[in-house]
mmCIF file of C-alpha atoms in Angstrom:
data_model
loop_
_atom_site.group_PDB
_atom_site.id
_atom_site.type_symbol
_atom_site.label_atom_id
_atom_site.label_comp_id
_atom_site.label_asym_id
_atom_site.label_seq_id
_atom_site.Cartn_x
_atom_site.Cartn_y
_atom_site.Cartn_z
ATOM 1 C CA MET A 108 -28.610 8.783 -0.607
ATOM 2 C CA THR A 109 -27.955 12.438 -1.207
ATOM 3 C CA SER A 110 -30.425 14.570 -2.811
ATOM 4 C CA THR A 111 -28.728 13.812 -6.227
ATOM 5 C CA GLY A 112 -29.273 10.161 -5.853
ATOM 6 C CA SER A 113 -25.726 9.094 -5.188
ATOM 7 C CA PRO A 114 -24.938 7.073 -2.150
ATOM 8 C CA THR A 115 -23.565 8.915 0.779
ATOM 9 C CA ARG A 116 -19.979 8.214 1.277
ATOM 10 C CA THR A 117 -18.915 7.434 5.042
ATOM 11 C CA ASP A 118 -15.437 7.052 6.650
ATOM 12 C CA ILE A 119 -13.454 3.776 6.730
ATOM 13 C CA ALA A 120 -14.553 2.239 9.905
ATOM 14 C CA ASP A 121 -14.070 -1.473 10.171
ATOM 15 C CA ARG A 122 -12.538 -4.534 8.398
ATOM 16 C CA ASP A 123 -15.435 -4.818 5.953
ATOM 17 C CA ASP A 124 -14.622 -1.390 4.792
ATOM 18 C CA ILE A 125 -10.863 -2.258 4.417
ATOM 19 C CA ARG A 126 -11.836 -5.244 2.300
ATOM 20 C CA ARG A 127 -14.196 -3.277 0.197
ATOM 21 C CA LEU A 128 -11.491 -0.673 -0.618
ATOM 22 C CA VAL A 129 -8.685 -3.241 -1.186
ATOM 23 C CA VAL A 130 -10.911 -5.360 -3.528
ATOM 24 C CA GLU A 131 -12.090 -2.362 -5.551
ATOM 25 C CA PHE A 132 -8.548 -1.099 -5.767
ATOM 26 C CA TYR A 133 -7.112 -4.351 -7.084
ATOM 27 C CA SER A 134 -10.138 -4.552 -9.482
ATOM 28 C CA ARG A 135 -9.060 -1.128 -11.050
ATOM 29 C CA ALA A 136 -5.263 -1.787 -10.868
ATOM 30 C CA PHE A 137 -5.598 -5.215 -12.665
ATOM 31 C CA GLN A 138 -7.495 -3.333 -15.501
ATOM 32 C CA ASP A 139 -4.793 -0.651 -15.861
ATOM 33 C CA GLU A 140 -2.246 -1.387 -18.599
ATOM 34 C CA LEU A 141 0.899 -0.277 -16.659
ATOM 35 C CA LEU A 142 0.047 -2.036 -13.382
ATOM 36 C CA ARG A 143 -1.474 -5.188 -14.811
ATOM 37 C CA ILE A 144 1.932 -5.999 -16.367
ATOM 38 C CA VAL A 145 3.637 -5.753 -13.030
ATOM 39 C CA PHE A 146 0.754 -7.461 -10.993
ATOM 40 C CA VAL A 147 -0.383 -10.165 -13.406
ATOM 41 C CA ASP A 148 2.287 -10.698 -16.029
ATOM 42 C CA VAL A 149 5.377 -10.423 -13.943
ATOM 43 C CA ALA A 150 4.339 -11.040 -10.302
ATOM 44 C CA LYS A 151 1.711 -13.479 -11.311
ATOM 45 C CA MET A 152 -0.261 -12.472 -8.261
ATOM 46 C CA ASN A 153 -2.605 -14.801 -6.853
ATOM 47 C CA ILE A 154 -5.462 -12.316 -5.901
ATOM 48 C CA GLY A 155 -7.012 -15.048 -3.509
ATOM 49 C CA GLU A 156 -3.955 -15.145 -1.462
ATOM 50 C CA HIS A 157 -2.928 -11.514 -1.759
ATOM 51 C CA LEU A 158 -6.176 -9.873 -0.742
ATOM 52 C CA PRO A 159 -6.214 -11.077 2.984
ATOM 53 C CA VAL A 160 -2.482 -9.993 3.234
ATOM 54 C CA MET A 161 -3.424 -6.465 1.983
ATOM 55 C CA CYS A 162 -6.496 -6.329 4.295
ATOM 56 C CA ASP A 163 -4.190 -7.202 7.111
ATOM 57 C CA PHE A 164 -1.733 -4.457 5.987
ATOM 58 C CA TRP A 165 -4.370 -1.765 5.682
ATOM 59 C CA GLY A 166 -6.292 -2.892 8.737
ATOM 60 C CA THR A 167 -2.934 -2.406 10.730
ATOM 61 C CA VAL A 168 -2.141 0.881 9.098
ATOM 62 C CA LEU A 169 -5.698 2.345 9.353
ATOM 63 C CA LEU A 170 -7.513 0.547 12.240
ATOM 64 C CA GLY A 171 -4.647 -0.391 14.475
ATOM 65 C CA GLU A 172 -5.472 -4.013 14.163
ATOM 66 C CA ARG A 173 -2.042 -5.478 14.341
ATOM 67 C CA SER A 174 -3.036 -8.153 11.993
ATOM 68 C CA TYR A 175 -0.314 -7.735 9.497
ATOM 69 C CA ARG A 176 2.865 -9.713 10.019
ATOM 70 C CA GLY A 177 5.767 -9.423 7.636
ATOM 71 C CA GLY A 178 7.811 -6.820 5.884
ATOM 72 C CA ALA A 179 6.052 -4.787 3.107
ATOM 73 C CA PHE A 180 9.094 -3.757 1.248
ATOM 74 C CA GLN A 181 10.818 -7.063 0.455
ATOM 75 C CA PRO A 182 8.256 -8.386 -1.998
ATOM 76 C CA HIS A 183 8.500 -5.254 -3.910
ATOM 77 C CA ALA A 184 12.354 -5.443 -3.952
ATOM 78 C CA ARG A 185 12.233 -8.889 -5.261
ATOM 79 C CA LEU A 186 9.649 -7.764 -8.053
ATOM 80 C CA HIS A 187 11.952 -4.754 -8.750
ATOM 81 C CA GLU A 188 14.712 -7.350 -9.740
ATOM 82 C CA GLN A 189 12.317 -8.736 -12.329
ATOM 83 C CA VAL A 190 10.944 -5.594 -13.699
ATOM 84 C CA PRO A 191 12.449 -2.127 -12.760
ATOM 85 C CA LEU A 192 9.796 -0.313 -10.863
ATOM 86 C CA ALA A 193 9.878 3.255 -11.474
ATOM 87 C CA ALA A 194 8.127 6.561 -10.421
ATOM 88 C CA ARG A 195 5.459 6.087 -13.121
ATOM 89 C CA HIS A 196 4.489 2.716 -11.479
ATOM 90 C CA PHE A 197 4.176 4.299 -7.959
ATOM 91 C CA ASP A 198 2.429 7.477 -9.267
ATOM 92 C CA ARG A 199 -0.193 5.167 -11.118
ATOM 93 C CA TRP A 200 -0.596 3.036 -8.043
ATOM 94 C CA LEU A 201 -1.134 6.113 -5.800
ATOM 95 C CA ASP A 202 -3.613 7.618 -8.288
ATOM 96 C CA ILE A 203 -5.753 4.609 -8.544
ATOM 97 C CA TRP A 204 -5.584 4.092 -4.733
ATOM 98 C CA THR A 205 -6.479 7.785 -4.196
ATOM 99 C CA ARG A 206 -9.400 7.725 -6.691
ATOM 100 C CA THR A 207 -10.771 4.409 -5.083
ATOM 101 C CA VAL A 208 -10.576 6.042 -1.687
ATOM 102 C CA ASP A 209 -12.359 9.074 -2.898
ATOM 103 C CA ASP A 210 -14.968 7.193 -4.734
ATOM 104 C CA LEU A 211 -15.838 4.962 -1.810
ATOM 105 C CA PHE A 212 -15.193 6.991 1.378
ATOM 106 C CA GLU A 213 -14.683 10.286 2.905
ATOM 107 C CA GLY A 214 -13.627 11.328 6.347
ATOM 108 C CA ASP A 215 -10.359 11.433 8.525
ATOM 109 C CA VAL A 216 -9.443 7.654 8.072
ATOM 110 C CA ALA A 217 -10.041 7.973 4.333
ATOM 111 C CA SER A 218 -7.651 10.963 4.353
ATOM 112 C CA THR A 219 -5.194 9.064 6.401
ATOM 113 C CA ALA A 220 -5.414 6.107 3.844
ATOM 114 C CA LYS A 221 -4.332 8.449 1.108
ATOM 115 C CA LEU A 222 -1.642 10.137 3.187
ATOM 116 C CA ARG A 223 -0.118 6.731 4.354
ATOM 117 C CA ALA A 224 -0.218 5.403 0.745
ATOM 118 C CA ALA A 225 1.632 8.392 -0.497
ATOM 119 C CA ARG A 226 4.244 7.901 2.095
ATOM 120 C CA VAL A 227 4.510 4.078 1.418
ATOM 121 C CA ALA A 228 4.882 4.879 -2.302
ATOM 122 C CA GLN A 229 7.644 7.464 -1.795
ATOM 123 C CA ALA A 230 9.391 5.408 0.740
ATOM 124 C CA PHE A 231 9.491 2.410 -1.613
ATOM 125 C CA LEU A 232 10.647 4.272 -4.531
ATOM 126 C CA ASN A 233 13.366 5.947 -2.571
ATOM 127 C CA ARG A 234 14.531 2.451 -1.292
ATOM 128 C CA LEU A 235 14.455 0.964 -4.834
ATOM 129 C CA GLU A 236 16.378 4.014 -6.330
ATOM 130 C CA GLN A 237 19.073 3.858 -3.571
ATOM 131 C CA PRO A 238 22.419 2.364 -5.073
ATOM 132 C CA ALA A 239 23.064 -1.032 -3.518
ATOM 133 C CA SER A 240 26.462 0.343 -2.206
ATOM 134 C CA THR A 241 24.811 2.994 -0.106
ATOM 135 C CA PRO A 242 25.216 1.934 3.402
ATOM 136 C CA VAL A 243 22.248 1.620 5.621
ATOM 137 C CA CYS A 244 22.579 2.756 9.282
ATOM 138 C CA VAL A 245 21.119 0.378 11.667
ATOM 139 C CA TYR A 246 21.017 1.292 15.255
ATOM 140 C CA ARG A 247 21.135 -1.678 17.732
ATOM 141 C CA TYR A 248 20.630 -1.172 21.489
ATOM 142 C CA ALA A 249 23.465 -2.669 23.282
ATOM 143 C CA GLY A 250 22.113 -1.960 26.798
ATOM 144 C CA PRO A 251 23.072 0.767 29.017
ATOM 145 C CA ALA A 252 26.441 2.368 28.729
ATOM 146 C CA THR A 253 28.972 1.446 31.383
ATOM 147 C CA GLY A 254 31.452 3.679 32.915
ATOM 148 C CA ALA A 255 35.027 3.850 31.573
#
C-alpha cells in the first residue's frame, strides 16, 4: 500500500498477472455499449473459451511463453463480415485496454502491453480497411539461387 492507502502497482510478471489483466479487460469491455454489441450480440463470445486463448496470446506477446497457437487476425476478419469493424471500435478497445493496464500495473512490461495493443489495433484496422482487390505480397523462399 502507498501512503494514500491505494495498492502499489507492480509490473506484469507472470501468467497470473496476464490472467488478471485479461479478465478485468473483458469485464470492462462487456459493459461497454459499443463493444458489448460486437463481443456479445454478434460474436456471441463464450468467455470461458475465449479467456484462455487471450491469456495465451498476451502471454506469448508479453512474456515470451510461446503458448499461443493460431492467427489472431482471421477471427476478426470473419467478425468484420458480420458487423463492419471501424476505427471507433478499435479506439474504444484500445482505450479500455490502456485504462485497464494503467489501473492494475506499471513498469516496462505494462508499457509494452499498451504499445503492442496499439500496434495490433492499428494493424487489424489497416487490414480490414484494405480493399479485397489489393494484392498482398507474400515472399516465399525457394532455396538458394542457382547460376544461369
